[in-house]
PDB file of C-alpha atoms in Angstrom:
ATOM      1  CA  MET A   1     -21.787 138.425  26.704  1.00  0.00           C
ATOM      2  CA  ILE A   2     -21.400 142.185  26.394  1.00  0.00           C
ATOM      3  CA  ARG A   3     -25.059 142.522  25.382  1.00  0.00           C
ATOM      4  CA  ARG A   4     -26.220 140.558  28.437  1.00  0.00           C
ATOM      5  CA  PHE A   5     -23.932 142.567  30.687  1.00  0.00           C
ATOM      6  CA  ILE A   6     -25.286 145.857  29.328  1.00  0.00           C
ATOM      7  CA  ILE A   7     -28.930 144.761  29.635  1.00  0.00           C
ATOM      8  CA  ALA A   8     -28.487 143.291  33.107  1.00  0.00           C
ATOM      9  CA  SER A   9     -26.586 146.252  34.486  1.00  0.00           C
ATOM     10  CA  THR A  10     -28.883 148.847  32.943  1.00  0.00           C
ATOM     11  CA  ALA A  11     -31.989 147.025  34.121  1.00  0.00           C
ATOM     12  CA  SER A  12     -30.587 146.679  37.614  1.00  0.00           C
ATOM     13  CA  ALA A  13     -29.662 150.351  37.860  1.00  0.00           C
ATOM     14  CA  ALA A  14     -32.977 151.592  36.469  1.00  0.00           C
ATOM     15  CA  LEU A  15     -35.318 149.267  38.300  1.00  0.00           C
ATOM     16  CA  ALA A  16     -33.493 149.519  41.613  1.00  0.00           C
ATOM     17  CA  MET A  17     -34.813 153.077  41.916  1.00  0.00           C
ATOM     18  CA  ALA A  18     -38.403 151.941  41.966  1.00  0.00           C
ATOM     19  CA  ALA A  19     -40.399 149.197  43.597  1.00  0.00           C
ATOM     20  CA  SER A  20     -40.448 145.995  41.594  1.00  0.00           C
ATOM     21  CA  PRO A  21     -43.707 145.805  39.617  1.00  0.00           C
ATOM     22  CA  VAL A  22     -45.875 142.750  39.910  1.00  0.00           C
ATOM     23  CA  SER A  23     -45.535 140.165  37.181  1.00  0.00           C
ATOM     24  CA  ALA A  24     -48.082 139.838  34.414  1.00  0.00           C
ATOM     25  CA  GLN A  25     -49.006 136.415  35.752  1.00  0.00           C
ATOM     26  CA  ASP A  26     -49.787 137.842  39.194  1.00  0.00           C
ATOM     27  CA  ALA A  27     -51.726 140.703  37.619  1.00  0.00           C
ATOM     28  CA  GLU A  28     -53.712 138.269  35.500  1.00  0.00           C
ATOM     29  CA  ALA A  29     -54.509 136.087  38.523  1.00  0.00           C
ATOM     30  CA  GLU A  30     -55.574 139.142  40.519  1.00  0.00           C
ATOM     31  CA  THR A  31     -57.790 140.325  37.659  1.00  0.00           C
ATOM     32  CA  SER A  32     -59.379 136.906  37.415  1.00  0.00           C
ATOM     33  CA  GLU A  33     -60.111 136.837  41.138  1.00  0.00           C
ATOM     34  CA  ILE A  34     -61.695 140.293  40.949  1.00  0.00           C
ATOM     35  CA  ALA A  35     -63.828 139.260  37.984  1.00  0.00           C
ATOM     36  CA  GLU A  36     -64.970 136.092  39.736  1.00  0.00           C
ATOM     37  CA  SER A  37     -65.835 137.941  42.925  1.00  0.00           C
ATOM     38  CA  GLY A  38     -67.613 140.697  41.019  1.00  0.00           C
ATOM     39  CA  GLU A  39     -65.359 143.325  42.527  1.00  0.00           C
ATOM     40  CA  VAL A  40     -64.393 146.349  40.465  1.00  0.00           C
ATOM     41  CA  ALA A  41     -61.217 148.307  40.989  1.00  0.00           C
ATOM     42  CA  SER A  42     -61.819 151.693  42.539  1.00  0.00           C
ATOM     43  CA  GLU A  43     -60.444 154.908  41.077  1.00  0.00           C
ATOM     44  CA  ASP A  44     -57.553 154.740  43.539  1.00  0.00           C
ATOM     45  CA  GLU A  45     -56.588 151.229  42.436  1.00  0.00           C
ATOM     46  CA  GLU A  46     -54.666 150.482  39.287  1.00  0.00           C
ATOM     47  CA  LEU A  47     -54.136 147.085  37.710  1.00  0.00           C
ATOM     48  CA  ILE A  48     -50.633 146.724  36.347  1.00  0.00           C
ATOM     49  CA  PHE A  49     -49.938 144.636  33.262  1.00  0.00           C
ATOM     50  CA  LEU A  50     -46.362 144.126  32.154  1.00  0.00           C
ATOM     51  CA  THR A  51     -45.058 143.508  28.660  1.00  0.00           C
ATOM     52  CA  GLU A  52     -42.758 140.552  28.076  1.00  0.00           C
ATOM     53  CA  GLU A  53     -39.783 142.916  28.005  1.00  0.00           C
ATOM     54  CA  GLU A  54     -40.815 144.492  31.322  1.00  0.00           C
ATOM     55  CA  GLU A  55     -41.146 141.046  32.862  1.00  0.00           C
ATOM     56  CA  GLU A  56     -37.630 140.162  31.721  1.00  0.00           C
ATOM     57  CA  LEU A  57     -36.263 143.407  33.141  1.00  0.00           C
ATOM     58  CA  ALA A  58     -38.042 142.767  36.439  1.00  0.00           C
ATOM     59  CA  GLU A  59     -36.563 139.264  36.592  1.00  0.00           C
ATOM     60  CA  LEU A  60     -33.099 140.626  35.832  1.00  0.00           C
ATOM     61  CA  GLU A  61     -33.499 143.240  38.556  1.00  0.00           C
ATOM     62  CA  GLU A  62     -34.452 140.526  41.032  1.00  0.00           C
ATOM     63  CA  GLU A  63     -31.515 138.337  39.985  1.00  0.00           C
ATOM     64  CA  MET A  64     -29.026 141.195  40.264  1.00  0.00           C
ATOM     65  CA  THR A  65     -30.424 142.266  43.630  1.00  0.00           C
ATOM     66  CA  LYS A  66     -30.055 138.747  44.978  1.00  0.00           C
ATOM     67  CA  ALA A  67     -26.562 138.414  43.522  1.00  0.00           C
ATOM     68  CA  PHE A  68     -25.289 141.588  45.183  1.00  0.00           C
ATOM     69  CA  SER A  69     -27.193 141.068  48.437  1.00  0.00           C
ATOM     70  CA  ILE A  70     -24.463 138.624  49.399  1.00  0.00           C
ATOM     71  CA  PHE A  71     -22.276 141.610  50.318  1.00  0.00           C
ATOM     72  CA  GLY A  72     -24.841 142.699  52.877  1.00  0.00           C
ATOM     73  CA  ASP A  73     -24.820 139.177  54.297  1.00  0.00           C
ATOM     74  CA  PHE A  74     -21.038 139.033  54.463  1.00  0.00           C
ATOM     75  CA  PHE A  75     -20.495 142.525  55.859  1.00  0.00           C
ATOM     76  CA  GLU A  76     -23.136 143.117  58.488  1.00  0.00           C
ATOM     77  CA  VAL A  77     -23.062 146.767  59.529  1.00  0.00           C
ATOM     78  CA  GLU A  78     -23.359 147.763  63.150  1.00  0.00           C
ATOM     79  CA  PRO A  79     -25.370 150.943  63.801  1.00  0.00           C
ATOM     80  CA  LEU A  80     -23.317 153.976  64.801  1.00  0.00           C
ATOM     81  CA  THR A  81     -23.083 154.839  68.440  1.00  0.00           C
ATOM     82  CA  GLU A  82     -24.271 158.253  69.648  1.00  0.00           C
ATOM     83  CA  GLU A  83     -20.656 159.378  69.840  1.00  0.00           C
ATOM     84  CA  GLN A  84     -19.984 158.242  66.265  1.00  0.00           C
ATOM     85  CA  GLU A  85     -23.187 159.889  65.051  1.00  0.00           C
ATOM     86  CA  ALA A  86     -21.985 163.144  66.590  1.00  0.00           C
ATOM     87  CA  ARG A  87     -18.791 162.888  64.549  1.00  0.00           C
ATOM     88  CA  LEU A  88     -20.631 162.457  61.259  1.00  0.00           C
ATOM     89  CA  PRO A  89     -20.619 166.178  60.272  1.00  0.00           C
ATOM     90  CA  MET A  90     -16.828 166.296  60.517  1.00  0.00           C
ATOM     91  CA  ALA A  91     -16.581 162.933  58.776  1.00  0.00           C
ATOM     92  CA  GLN A  92     -18.696 164.296  55.926  1.00  0.00           C
ATOM     93  CA  LYS A  93     -16.302 167.222  55.585  1.00  0.00           C
ATOM     94  CA  MET A  94     -13.440 164.734  55.267  1.00  0.00           C
ATOM     95  CA  THR A  95     -15.418 162.818  52.656  1.00  0.00           C
ATOM     96  CA  ASP A  96     -15.966 166.038  50.664  1.00  0.00           C
ATOM     97  CA  LYS A  97     -12.190 166.488  50.523  1.00  0.00           C
ATOM     98  CA  ILE A  98     -11.338 162.854  49.809  1.00  0.00           C
ATOM     99  CA  MET A  99     -14.134 162.222  47.329  1.00  0.00           C
ATOM    100  CA  PRO A 100     -15.678 165.352  45.804  1.00  0.00           C
ATOM    101  CA  VAL A 101     -19.062 164.933  44.146  1.00  0.00           C
ATOM    102  CA  GLY A 102     -18.608 163.373  40.701  1.00  0.00           C
ATOM    103  CA  SER A 103     -15.356 161.593  41.551  1.00  0.00           C
ATOM    104  CA  PHE A 104     -16.693 158.073  41.128  1.00  0.00           C
ATOM    105  CA  ALA A 105     -18.187 158.616  37.693  1.00  0.00           C
ATOM    106  CA  GLY A 106     -15.114 160.509  36.505  1.00  0.00           C
ATOM    107  CA  ILE A 107     -12.732 157.795  37.649  1.00  0.00           C
ATOM    108  CA  MET A 108     -14.831 155.030  36.148  1.00  0.00           C
ATOM    109  CA  LYS A 109     -14.972 156.817  32.810  1.00  0.00           C
ATOM    110  CA  ASP A 110     -11.224 157.447  32.828  1.00  0.00           C
ATOM    111  CA  THR A 111     -10.436 153.809  33.641  1.00  0.00           C
ATOM    112  CA  MET A 112     -13.206 152.024  31.743  1.00  0.00           C
ATOM    113  CA  GLU A 113     -12.781 153.891  28.457  1.00  0.00           C
ATOM    114  CA  PRO A 114      -9.204 152.768  27.745  1.00  0.00           C
ATOM    115  CA  MET A 115      -9.862 149.301  29.166  1.00  0.00           C
ATOM    116  CA  MET A 116     -12.970 148.721  27.040  1.00  0.00           C
ATOM    117  CA  GLY A 117     -11.203 150.218  24.022  1.00  0.00           C
ATOM    118  CA  ALA A 118      -8.343 147.760  24.448  1.00  0.00           C
ATOM    119  CA  MET A 119     -10.718 144.826  24.923  1.00  0.00           C
ATOM    120  CA  MET A 120     -12.793 145.668  21.861  1.00  0.00           C
ATOM    121  CA  SER A 121      -9.730 146.313  19.722  1.00  0.00           C
ATOM    122  CA  GLN A 122      -8.512 142.802  20.520  1.00  0.00           C
ATOM    123  CA  LEU A 123     -11.783 141.445  19.168  1.00  0.00           C
ATOM    124  CA  THR A 124     -11.240 143.255  15.856  1.00  0.00           C
ATOM    125  CA  SER A 125      -7.454 142.945  15.555  1.00  0.00           C
ATOM    126  CA  ASP A 126      -7.463 139.585  13.731  1.00  0.00           C
ATOM    127  CA  PRO A 127      -9.500 139.899  10.521  1.00  0.00           C
ATOM    128  CA  GLN A 128      -8.323 136.460   9.340  1.00  0.00           C
ATOM    129  CA  ALA A 129      -9.838 134.786  12.406  1.00  0.00           C
ATOM    130  CA  GLN A 130     -13.095 136.704  11.968  1.00  0.00           C
ATOM    131  CA  LEU A 131     -13.230 135.766   8.292  1.00  0.00           C
ATOM    132  CA  SER A 132     -12.743 132.129   9.236  1.00  0.00           C
ATOM    133  CA  SER A 133     -15.631 132.359  11.667  1.00  0.00           C
ATOM    134  CA  ILE A 134     -17.935 134.007   9.105  1.00  0.00           C
ATOM    135  CA  THR A 135     -17.024 131.979   6.015  1.00  0.00           C
ATOM    136  CA  GLY A 136     -16.122 128.609   7.495  1.00  0.00           C
ATOM    137  CA  VAL A 137     -12.764 128.681   5.689  1.00  0.00           C
ATOM    138  CA  GLU A 138     -10.075 127.065   7.821  1.00  0.00           C
ATOM    139  CA  SER A 139      -7.774 129.510   9.637  1.00  0.00           C
ATOM    140  CA  ASP A 140      -4.727 127.787   8.143  1.00  0.00           C
ATOM    141  CA  ASP A 141      -6.015 128.577   4.652  1.00  0.00           C
ATOM    142  CA  LEU A 142      -6.264 132.257   5.549  1.00  0.00           C
ATOM    143  CA  ALA A 143      -2.966 132.503   7.449  1.00  0.00           C
ATOM    144  CA  GLU A 144      -1.057 133.770   4.427  1.00  0.00           C
ATOM    145  CA  LEU A 145      -3.747 136.257   3.443  1.00  0.00           C
ATOM    146  CA  ASP A 146      -2.571 139.859   3.541  1.00  0.00           C
ATOM    147  CA  SER A 147      -4.154 141.733   6.497  1.00  0.00           C
ATOM    148  CA  ASP A 148      -5.391 144.549   4.259  1.00  0.00           C
ATOM    149  CA  ALA A 149      -7.042 142.053   1.916  1.00  0.00           C
ATOM    150  CA  ALA A 150      -8.528 140.188   4.863  1.00  0.00           C
ATOM    151  CA  GLN A 151      -9.920 143.420   6.287  1.00  0.00           C
ATOM    152  CA  GLU A 152     -11.341 144.429   2.905  1.00  0.00           C
ATOM    153  CA  ALA A 153     -13.090 141.058   2.597  1.00  0.00           C
ATOM    154  CA  LEU A 154     -14.348 141.344   6.149  1.00  0.00           C
ATOM    155  CA  ASN A 155     -15.745 144.796   5.397  1.00  0.00           C
ATOM    156  CA  VAL A 156     -17.866 143.236   2.667  1.00  0.00           C
ATOM    157  CA  PHE A 157     -19.480 140.924   5.224  1.00  0.00           C
ATOM    158  CA  ASP A 158     -19.647 143.487   8.000  1.00  0.00           C
ATOM    159  CA  PRO A 159     -19.234 147.074   6.735  1.00  0.00           C
ATOM    160  CA  GLN A 160     -20.393 148.558  10.038  1.00  0.00           C
ATOM    161  CA  MET A 161     -18.138 146.481  12.276  1.00  0.00           C
ATOM    162  CA  GLN A 162     -15.812 149.276  13.384  1.00  0.00           C
ATOM    163  CA  GLU A 163     -18.618 151.771  13.961  1.00  0.00           C
ATOM    164  CA  ARG A 164     -20.611 149.146  15.880  1.00  0.00           C
ATOM    165  CA  THR A 165     -17.543 148.317  17.971  1.00  0.00           C
ATOM    166  CA  ASP A 166     -16.968 151.992  18.770  1.00  0.00           C
ATOM    167  CA  LYS A 167     -20.630 152.501  19.674  1.00  0.00           C
ATOM    168  CA  THR A 168     -20.604 149.377  21.843  1.00  0.00           C
ATOM    169  CA  THR A 169     -17.590 150.691  23.725  1.00  0.00           C
ATOM    170  CA  GLU A 170     -19.190 154.118  24.138  1.00  0.00           C
ATOM    171  CA  LEU A 171     -22.507 152.654  25.294  1.00  0.00           C
ATOM    172  CA  THR A 172     -20.841 150.321  27.802  1.00  0.00           C
ATOM    173  CA  VAL A 173     -18.586 153.034  29.237  1.00  0.00           C
ATOM    174  CA  ASN A 174     -21.486 155.495  29.566  1.00  0.00           C
ATOM    175  CA  MET A 175     -23.703 152.868  31.153  1.00  0.00           C
ATOM    176  CA  ILE A 176     -21.096 151.833  33.730  1.00  0.00           C
ATOM    177  CA  THR A 177     -20.243 155.475  34.407  1.00  0.00           C
ATOM    178  CA  GLY A 178     -23.930 156.207  34.997  1.00  0.00           C
ATOM    179  CA  MET A 179     -24.246 153.243  37.339  1.00  0.00           C
ATOM    180  CA  PHE A 180     -21.348 154.398  39.479  1.00  0.00           C
ATOM    181  CA  ASP A 181     -22.660 157.954  39.401  1.00  0.00           C
ATOM    182  CA  ALA A 182     -25.921 156.638  40.849  1.00  0.00           C
ATOM    183  CA  MET A 183     -23.999 154.646  43.477  1.00  0.00           C
ATOM    184  CA  GLU A 184     -21.855 157.575  44.576  1.00  0.00           C
ATOM    185  CA  PRO A 185     -24.226 159.078  47.194  1.00  0.00           C
ATOM    186  CA  PHE A 186     -24.426 155.701  48.946  1.00  0.00           C
ATOM    187  CA  TYR A 187     -20.656 155.302  48.737  1.00  0.00           C
ATOM    188  CA  ARG A 188     -20.061 158.775  50.145  1.00  0.00           C
ATOM    189  CA  GLU A 189     -22.476 158.115  52.996  1.00  0.00           C
ATOM    190  CA  ALA A 190     -20.750 154.818  53.805  1.00  0.00           C
ATOM    191  CA  LEU A 191     -17.335 156.507  53.656  1.00  0.00           C
ATOM    192  CA  SER A 192     -18.472 159.190  56.096  1.00  0.00           C
ATOM    193  CA  LYS A 193     -19.777 156.590  58.541  1.00  0.00           C
ATOM    194  CA  SER A 194     -16.578 154.579  58.258  1.00  0.00           C
ATOM    195  CA  LEU A 195     -14.498 157.680  59.009  1.00  0.00           C
ATOM    196  CA  ALA A 196     -16.737 158.516  61.961  1.00  0.00           C
ATOM    197  CA  VAL A 197     -16.050 155.063  63.384  1.00  0.00           C
ATOM    198  CA  ARG A 198     -12.295 155.107  62.839  1.00  0.00           C
ATOM    199  CA  PHE A 199     -11.362 158.685  63.799  1.00  0.00           C
ATOM    200  CA  GLU A 200     -11.770 160.635  67.030  1.00  0.00           C
ATOM    201  CA  ASP A 201     -12.813 164.316  67.099  1.00  0.00           C
ATOM    202  CA  ALA A 202      -9.291 165.598  67.692  1.00  0.00           C
ATOM    203  CA  GLU A 203      -7.906 163.426  64.900  1.00  0.00           C
ATOM    204  CA  MET A 204     -10.533 164.688  62.476  1.00  0.00           C
ATOM    205  CA  THR A 205      -9.697 168.252  63.373  1.00  0.00           C
ATOM    206  CA  GLU A 206      -6.016 167.654  62.614  1.00  0.00           C
ATOM    207  CA  VAL A 207      -6.780 165.896  59.342  1.00  0.00           C
ATOM    208  CA  LEU A 208      -9.147 168.657  58.180  1.00  0.00           C
ATOM    209  CA  GLU A 209      -6.535 171.288  59.024  1.00  0.00           C
ATOM    210  CA  PHE A 210      -4.032 169.382  56.878  1.00  0.00           C
ATOM    211  CA  PHE A 211      -6.593 169.013  54.067  1.00  0.00           C
ATOM    212  CA  GLY A 212      -6.982 172.792  54.197  1.00  0.00           C
ATOM    213  CA  THR A 213      -3.399 173.266  52.979  1.00  0.00           C
ATOM    214  CA  PRO A 214      -2.513 173.030  49.257  1.00  0.00           C
ATOM    215  CA  THR A 215      -0.510 169.842  49.840  1.00  0.00           C
ATOM    216  CA  GLY A 216      -3.202 168.379  52.066  1.00  0.00           C
ATOM    217  CA  GLU A 217      -5.898 169.128  49.517  1.00  0.00           C
ATOM    218  CA  LYS A 218      -3.869 167.395  46.795  1.00  0.00           C
ATOM    219  CA  TYR A 219      -3.240 164.406  49.060  1.00  0.00           C
ATOM    220  CA  ALA A 220      -6.904 164.162  50.050  1.00  0.00           C
ATOM    221  CA  LEU A 221      -8.018 163.865  46.436  1.00  0.00           C
ATOM    222  CA  SER A 222      -5.117 161.612  45.453  1.00  0.00           C
ATOM    223  CA  SER A 223      -5.738 159.230  48.366  1.00  0.00           C
ATOM    224  CA  PHE A 224      -8.932 158.086  46.661  1.00  0.00           C
ATOM    225  CA  MET A 225      -7.979 158.409  43.001  1.00  0.00           C
ATOM    226  CA  VAL A 226      -4.608 156.691  43.347  1.00  0.00           C
ATOM    227  CA  HIS A 227      -6.326 153.308  43.689  1.00  0.00           C
ATOM    228  CA  TYR A 228      -7.644 153.699  40.116  1.00  0.00           C
ATOM    229  CA  ASP A 229      -4.368 154.911  38.650  1.00  0.00           C
ATOM    230  CA  PRO A 230      -3.001 152.828  35.735  1.00  0.00           C
ATOM    231  CA  GLN A 231       0.021 152.058  37.917  1.00  0.00           C
ATOM    232  CA  MET A 232      -2.278 150.330  40.414  1.00  0.00           C
ATOM    233  CA  LEU A 233      -4.644 148.718  37.923  1.00  0.00           C
ATOM    234  CA  GLY A 234      -1.714 147.415  35.897  1.00  0.00           C
ATOM    235  CA  VAL A 235      -0.637 145.315  38.853  1.00  0.00           C
ATOM    236  CA  MET A 236      -3.642 143.068  38.179  1.00  0.00           C
ATOM    237  CA  GLU A 237      -1.674 141.412  35.360  1.00  0.00           C
ATOM    238  CA  GLN A 238       0.315 139.709  38.108  1.00  0.00           C
ATOM    239  CA  MET A 239      -2.881 137.949  39.190  1.00  0.00           C
ATOM    240  CA  GLY A 240      -2.409 135.320  36.431  1.00  0.00           C
ATOM    241  CA  PRO A 241       1.046 134.108  37.522  1.00  0.00           C
ATOM    242  CA  ALA A 242      -0.008 134.316  41.185  1.00  0.00           C
ATOM    243  CA  MET A 243      -3.071 132.139  40.547  1.00  0.00           C
ATOM    244  CA  ALA A 244      -1.044 129.695  38.462  1.00  0.00           C
ATOM    245  CA  ALA A 245       1.444 129.299  41.320  1.00  0.00           C
ATOM    246  CA  ALA A 246      -1.337 128.777  43.861  1.00  0.00           C
ATOM    247  CA  PHE A 247      -3.427 126.434  41.692  1.00  0.00           C
ATOM    248  CA  PRO A 248      -1.588 123.138  42.405  1.00  0.00           C
ATOM    249  CA  GLU A 249      -1.854 123.689  46.153  1.00  0.00           C
ATOM    250  CA  MET A 250      -5.534 124.601  45.794  1.00  0.00           C
ATOM    251  CA  VAL A 251      -6.236 121.404  43.841  1.00  0.00           C
ATOM    252  CA  GLU A 252      -4.413 119.337  46.430  1.00  0.00           C
ATOM    253  CA  GLY A 253      -6.301 121.042  49.238  1.00  0.00           C
ATOM    254  CA  PHE A 254      -9.700 120.516  47.605  1.00  0.00           C
ATOM    255  CA  ALA A 255      -8.824 116.875  46.856  1.00  0.00           C
ATOM    256  CA  GLU A 256      -8.021 116.342  50.524  1.00  0.00           C
ATOM    257  CA  LEU A 257     -11.301 117.991  51.529  1.00  0.00           C
ATOM    258  CA  ALA A 258     -13.247 115.790  49.112  1.00  0.00           C
ATOM    259  CA  GLU A 259     -11.529 112.738  50.539  1.00  0.00           C
ATOM    260  CA  ASN A 260     -12.205 113.651  54.171  1.00  0.00           C
ATOM    261  CA  TYR A 261     -15.681 115.098  53.641  1.00  0.00           C
ATOM    262  CA  PRO A 262     -17.640 113.019  51.121  1.00  0.00           C
ATOM    263  CA  PRO A 263     -20.782 114.464  49.496  1.00  0.00           C
ATOM    264  CA  ALA A 264     -24.271 113.981  50.906  1.00  0.00           C
ATOM    265  CA  ARG A 265     -25.738 110.514  50.535  1.00  0.00           C
ATOM    266  CA  LYS A 266     -28.781 109.755  48.435  1.00  0.00           C
ATOM    267  CA  PHE A 267     -31.950 108.423  50.055  1.00  0.00           C
ATOM    268  CA  SER A 268     -31.286 104.961  48.631  1.00  0.00           C
ATOM    269  CA  GLU A 269     -27.892 104.944  50.355  1.00  0.00           C
ATOM    270  CA  LEU A 270     -29.314 105.426  53.852  1.00  0.00           C
ATOM    271  CA  SER A 271     -29.779 102.605  56.320  1.00  0.00           C
ATOM    272  CA  GLU A 272     -33.269 101.219  56.843  1.00  0.00           C
ATOM    273  CA  ALA A 273     -33.555 103.046  60.170  1.00  0.00           C
ATOM    274  CA  GLU A 274     -32.363 106.303  58.599  1.00  0.00           C
ATOM    275  CA  ARG A 275     -34.807 105.943  55.710  1.00  0.00           C
ATOM    276  CA  ASP A 276     -37.699 105.435  58.131  1.00  0.00           C
ATOM    277  CA  ARG A 277     -36.581 108.390  60.231  1.00  0.00           C
ATOM    278  CA  VAL A 278     -36.276 110.766  57.259  1.00  0.00           C
ATOM    279  CA  ALA A 279     -39.613 109.628  55.851  1.00  0.00           C
ATOM    280  CA  GLY A 280     -41.276 110.377  59.170  1.00  0.00           C
ATOM    281  CA  LEU A 281     -39.645 113.811  59.400  1.00  0.00           C
ATOM    282  CA  LEU A 282     -40.728 114.737  55.868  1.00  0.00           C
ATOM    283  CA  GLY A 283     -44.228 113.299  56.182  1.00  0.00           C
ATOM    284  CA  LYS A 284     -43.653 110.989  53.218  1.00  0.00           C
ATOM    285  CA  SER A 285     -43.582 107.223  52.836  1.00  0.00           C
ATOM    286  CA  VAL A 286     -40.363 105.371  52.060  1.00  0.00           C
ATOM    287  CA  PRO A 287     -41.667 104.278  48.625  1.00  0.00           C
ATOM    288  CA  GLU A 288     -42.604 107.903  47.841  1.00  0.00           C
ATOM    289  CA  LEU A 289     -39.102 109.114  48.629  1.00  0.00           C
ATOM    290  CA  ASP A 290     -37.601 106.245  46.640  1.00  0.00           C
ATOM    291  CA  ALA A 291     -39.654 107.308  43.629  1.00  0.00           C
ATOM    292  CA  LEU A 292     -38.802 110.992  44.098  1.00  0.00           C
ATOM    293  CA  GLU A 293     -35.050 110.476  44.399  1.00  0.00           C
ATOM    294  CA  PRO A 294     -33.330 112.504  41.650  1.00  0.00           C
ATOM    295  CA  ASP A 295     -31.305 110.542  39.139  1.00  0.00           C
ATOM    296  CA  ILE A 296     -28.017 112.313  39.811  1.00  0.00           C
ATOM    297  CA  GLU A 297     -24.745 111.056  38.396  1.00  0.00           C
ATOM    298  CA  VAL A 298     -22.258 110.909  41.258  1.00  0.00           C
ATOM    299  CA  GLU A 299     -19.113 112.881  40.537  1.00  0.00           C
ATOM    300  CA  SER A 300     -15.705 111.491  41.267  1.00  0.00           C
ATOM    301  CA  ASN A 301     -13.621 113.366  43.798  1.00  0.00           C
ATOM    302  CA  GLU A 302     -11.325 114.609  41.010  1.00  0.00           C
ATOM    303  CA  ASP A 303     -14.264 115.970  39.003  1.00  0.00           C
ATOM    304  CA  ALA A 304     -15.679 117.676  42.084  1.00  0.00           C
ATOM    305  CA  VAL A 305     -12.317 119.255  42.860  1.00  0.00           C
ATOM    306  CA  GLU A 306     -11.919 120.613  39.321  1.00  0.00           C
ATOM    307  CA  ASP A 307     -15.455 122.062  39.343  1.00  0.00           C
ATOM    308  CA  ASP A 308     -14.911 123.721  42.725  1.00  0.00           C
ATOM    309  CA  VAL A 309     -11.602 125.266  41.715  1.00  0.00           C
ATOM    310  CA  ILE A 310     -12.686 126.387  38.259  1.00  0.00           C
TER     311      ILE A 310
END
């Protein structure tokens, strides 16, 4: 899981800075067409062939781009008005105070390092369980084994475990820090535009005057960083009990939805008139659509509810 996360995130960050290269299959097809037509690439043209690894990275970049594009769909941004555009220089000054260059990467490193360290230490804190996984010996048979002895035995199987764990943590933290460092200019630009929309000229002047004082300067920086303070991040542990309390009501609500809004019918479940109508709309015959109908096992409402919630 960690390996996939590292590869996906790194590929997305690196490839997002350049245009997606064509796939090897496309390049091969293009080359074939050129050969068949007798055309030869000019000096200004370059045929691009990708290795299997480059193809995988390109596919990952496309997947990640599509996955995160949903935010652009959800939060459509209106262009700034002329008045708001005029306020941008002052808004950028506010942004410089609230979020100095390098803030994002610094915060991510400060928060991710202890978090990843804690996560990885949990993976290595039970040598008996790891020994059971490696050797096939039942956990109950290893329960009484002294931890030092268990760790010594584990070191025989995996002498580089701790170093690999430390390097994995370091690599992940550095990668995520680098990603957020690359994102920061876009974040700062968006913050400036948001401030330009929400504050009037006179208000910006007052705020900047306050930020010019020692207390104001401290508040400006803290107003951004406080959201990543351990005090704030620690509150997330309350998410578990909150979700557990809400879960029964969610299940009940989804069950009611499933009851009132049944899933789409299959072609074989349509009336004769509906089957004829759909066949005409799709330009297919009724027998063709009967043969093409996917063999899908119909879920019960309870199964559908559990899948939706989980």
